[in-house]
Amino acid sequence: MDESDLYKRWMRLVENLEREGIIKSEKVKRAFLRVPRYKFVSDRYKECAHVDEPLPIPAGQTISAPHMVAIMLELAELEDGMNVLEIGAGSGWNAALIYELVKREVYTIERVSDLVEFARKNLERAGYKDKVHVIWGDGTKGFPPNAPYDRIIVTAGAPKVPKPLIEQLKVGGKLLIPVGSYHLWQELLEVIKLDEDNKIKIKNHGGVAFVPLIGEHGWRE
């Protein structure tokens, strides 16, 4: 299947997500159309990239279903110039979408070395080499060198909200993170930092299913 056919399928998926009310804003729709998921999966899965389900990527991990990515990006309310940290680079797809929404360099932390390389290659091929920076490390510790952040988006499920991530938010900043069990069932939390003493407000957006967030302030391997 050539790229024009892949893109037609992708456009139909985006239109369906918009019709279902999952993609709500023109800016998220525009980002999805600029960054199709088939550019961030291995060749064997490109023809499935328009299917609204998770797909396998290296190291036993997955690239999220498009509807889940859209839900988190809509909740994040990203604006031009925002400083955003992503925890869990995976394939690099979500970070590229974030870049399209903030038009500013994005930092994403990944603990699995194979995925660091996978994400970097995908991002380079897709034209985001100097726009998205994939850092190898423990994402539960955040990334202090570029803090504070307007938004932190976590793409793996944690047992609790990691304290370093709250500390690295700006006052008024927002953290989106799945919190719950080790595998297959969490709740998507929107954590808003209210003051410099790290007082927070939490909104619960319901059940989700993510791979576990491994690290010092997450799950143990």
Coordinates of C-alpha atoms in Angstrom, one line a residue:
M1 CA 0.0 0.0 0.0
D2 CA 1.5 3.4 -1.0
E3 CA 1.5 6.4 1.3
S4 CA -1.4 8.2 -0.4
D5 CA -3.6 5.2 0.4
L6 CA -2.3 5.1 4.0
Y7 CA -3.1 8.8 4.4
K8 CA -6.6 8.4 3.0
R9 CA -7.3 5.8 5.6
W10 CA -5.8 8.0 8.3
M11 CA -8.0 11.0 7.2
R12 CA -11.1 8.8 7.6
L13 CA -10.1 7.8 11.1
V14 CA -9.5 11.5 12.0
E15 CA -12.9 12.4 10.6
N16 CA -14.5 9.5 12.6
L17 CA -12.9 10.7 15.8
E18 CA -14.1 14.2 15.2
R19 CA -17.7 12.9 14.4
E20 CA -17.7 10.9 17.6
G21 CA -16.7 14.0 19.6
I22 CA -13.3 12.6 20.7
I23 CA -11.4 15.2 18.7
K24 CA -13.1 18.4 19.8
S25 CA -10.8 21.2 18.6
E26 CA -9.6 22.3 15.2
K27 CA -6.0 22.4 16.5
V28 CA -5.9 18.8 17.7
K29 CA -7.5 17.7 14.4
R30 CA -4.9 19.7 12.5
A31 CA -2.1 18.1 14.5
F32 CA -3.5 14.6 13.8
L33 CA -3.6 15.3 10.1
R34 CA 0.0 16.6 10.1
V35 CA 1.3 13.6 12.0
P36 CA -0.2 10.3 10.9
R37 CA 0.4 7.3 13.1
Y38 CA 1.7 5.1 10.3
K39 CA 5.0 7.1 10.3
F40 CA 5.7 5.8 13.9
V41 CA 5.2 2.1 13.6
S42 CA 7.2 -0.7 12.0
D43 CA 6.5 -1.6 8.4
R44 CA 4.5 -4.6 9.2
Y45 CA 1.9 -2.5 11.1
K46 CA 1.6 0.5 8.7
E47 CA -1.5 -0.8 7.1
C48 CA -3.1 -1.1 10.6
A49 CA -2.2 2.3 11.8
H50 CA -5.6 3.8 11.0
V51 CA -7.3 1.2 13.2
D52 CA -8.3 2.8 16.5
E53 CA -6.5 0.3 18.7
P54 CA -3.0 0.1 20.4
L55 CA -0.3 -1.5 18.2
P56 CA 2.9 -3.3 19.2
I57 CA 6.3 -1.4 19.2
P58 CA 9.7 -2.8 20.3
A59 CA 10.5 -4.0 23.8
G60 CA 7.0 -5.4 24.4
Q61 CA 5.4 -1.9 24.5
T62 CA 2.6 -0.4 22.6
I63 CA 1.7 2.8 20.7
S64 CA -1.6 4.1 22.1
A65 CA -4.9 4.0 20.3
P66 CA -5.6 7.2 18.5
H67 CA -8.7 8.0 20.5
M68 CA -6.7 7.8 23.8
V69 CA -4.1 10.1 22.5
A70 CA -6.7 12.6 21.3
I71 CA -8.5 12.5 24.7
M72 CA -5.3 13.4 26.5
L73 CA -4.3 16.1 24.1
E74 CA -7.7 17.7 24.3
L75 CA -7.5 17.6 28.2
A76 CA -4.0 19.1 28.1
E77 CA -5.3 22.3 26.4
L78 CA -2.0 22.9 24.8
E79 CA -1.2 26.4 23.4
D80 CA 1.6 27.9 21.4
G81 CA 4.8 28.4 23.4
M82 CA 4.0 26.1 26.3
N83 CA 6.9 24.1 27.8
V84 CA 5.8 20.5 27.8
L85 CA 7.5 17.3 29.2
E86 CA 6.3 13.9 28.1
I87 CA 7.0 10.8 30.2
G88 CA 7.2 7.7 28.0
A89 CA 8.4 8.5 24.5
G90 CA 7.5 5.1 23.1
S91 CA 7.4 5.5 19.3
G92 CA 7.8 9.3 19.4
W93 CA 4.3 9.9 17.9
N94 CA 2.7 11.6 20.8
A95 CA 5.7 13.9 21.3
A96 CA 5.5 15.0 17.6
L97 CA 1.8 15.7 18.0
I98 CA 2.6 17.8 21.1
Y99 CA 5.2 19.8 19.1
E100 CA 2.5 20.6 16.5
L101 CA 0.3 22.0 19.2
V102 CA 2.9 24.1 21.1
K103 CA 5.4 24.9 18.3
R104 CA 8.2 24.7 20.7
E105 CA 10.9 22.1 21.4
V106 CA 9.5 19.1 23.4
Y107 CA 11.4 16.9 25.8
T108 CA 10.3 13.3 26.2
I109 CA 11.8 10.8 28.7
E110 CA 12.1 7.1 27.9
R111 CA 13.7 4.4 30.2
V112 CA 13.9 1.6 27.5
S113 CA 17.0 2.1 25.4
D114 CA 15.5 0.2 22.4
L115 CA 12.6 2.6 22.4
V116 CA 14.9 5.7 22.7
E117 CA 16.5 4.6 19.4
F118 CA 13.2 3.7 17.8
A119 CA 11.6 7.0 18.7
R120 CA 14.6 9.0 17.6
K121 CA 14.6 7.3 14.2
N122 CA 10.9 7.8 13.7
L123 CA 11.1 11.4 14.7
E124 CA 14.0 12.0 12.3
R125 CA 12.2 10.4 9.4
A126 CA 9.1 12.4 10.1
G127 CA 11.0 15.7 10.3
Y128 CA 11.1 16.3 14.0
K129 CA 14.8 15.6 14.8
D130 CA 15.6 19.1 16.1
K131 CA 12.0 19.7 17.5
V132 CA 11.6 16.7 19.8
H133 CA 14.4 15.6 22.2
V134 CA 14.3 12.0 23.4
I135 CA 16.1 11.6 26.7
W136 CA 17.1 8.2 28.2
G137 CA 16.3 8.0 31.8
D138 CA 13.8 7.5 34.7
G139 CA 10.7 9.5 33.7
T140 CA 9.3 9.3 37.2
K141 CA 12.0 11.8 38.3
G142 CA 10.9 14.2 35.5
F143 CA 13.6 16.3 33.8
P144 CA 14.8 19.1 36.0
P145 CA 17.1 20.8 33.5
N146 CA 14.1 22.1 31.5
A147 CA 11.7 22.7 34.4
P148 CA 9.3 24.3 35.2
Y149 CA 6.7 22.9 32.8
D150 CA 3.3 24.2 31.7
R151 CA 2.3 20.7 31.1
I152 CA 3.5 17.2 31.9
I153 CA 1.9 14.3 30.0
V154 CA 2.5 10.7 31.2
T155 CA 1.8 7.8 28.9
A156 CA 2.1 4.9 31.4
G157 CA 0.2 3.9 34.5
A158 CA 1.6 4.8 37.9
P159 CA 0.7 3.6 41.4
K160 CA 0.5 7.2 42.6
V161 CA 1.3 10.7 41.3
P162 CA 5.1 11.0 41.4
K163 CA 6.1 13.9 43.6
P164 CA 9.0 15.2 41.4
L165 CA 6.5 15.8 38.6
I166 CA 4.3 18.0 40.7
E167 CA 7.4 19.9 41.9
Q168 CA 8.5 20.5 38.3
L169 CA 5.1 22.0 37.2
K170 CA 4.6 25.7 37.1
V171 CA 1.9 27.1 39.4
G172 CA -1.3 26.7 37.4
G173 CA 0.4 24.0 35.3
K174 CA -1.2 20.7 34.6
L175 CA -0.2 17.0 34.8
L176 CA -2.1 14.3 33.0
I177 CA -1.3 10.8 34.3
P178 CA -3.0 7.3 34.5
V179 CA -2.9 6.1 38.1
G180 CA -4.1 2.7 39.4
S181 CA -3.1 -0.9 39.1
Y182 CA 0.1 -2.3 37.6
H183 CA -1.4 -3.4 34.3
L184 CA -4.6 -2.8 32.3
W185 CA -6.6 -0.7 34.7
Q186 CA -6.0 2.9 35.8
E187 CA -7.9 6.2 36.1
L188 CA -6.8 9.2 34.0
L189 CA -6.1 12.0 36.4
E190 CA -5.7 15.7 35.6
V191 CA -3.5 17.2 38.3
I192 CA -3.4 21.0 38.6
K193 CA -0.7 22.7 40.7
L194 CA -2.3 25.5 42.8
D195 CA 0.7 27.1 44.6
E196 CA 4.5 26.9 45.3
D197 CA 3.9 24.6 48.2
N198 CA 2.8 21.9 45.7
K199 CA -0.9 22.0 46.7
I200 CA -2.9 20.3 44.0
K201 CA -6.4 19.8 42.6
I202 CA -7.3 16.5 41.0
K203 CA -9.9 15.8 38.4
N204 CA -10.7 12.2 37.5
H205 CA -11.5 11.5 33.9
G206 CA -12.4 7.8 34.2
G207 CA -10.9 4.4 33.4
V208 CA -8.0 3.8 31.0
A209 CA -5.5 1.0 30.3
F210 CA -1.8 1.7 30.0
V211 CA 1.5 -0.2 30.4
P212 CA 3.1 0.3 33.8
L213 CA 5.2 3.4 34.6
I214 CA 8.5 1.9 35.9
G215 CA 10.9 3.9 38.0
E216 CA 11.9 5.2 41.4
H217 CA 8.6 7.0 41.9
G218 CA 6.6 4.4 40.0
W219 CA 6.4 0.7 39.8
R220 CA 9.4 -1.6 40.4
E221 CA 10.4 -3.9 37.6

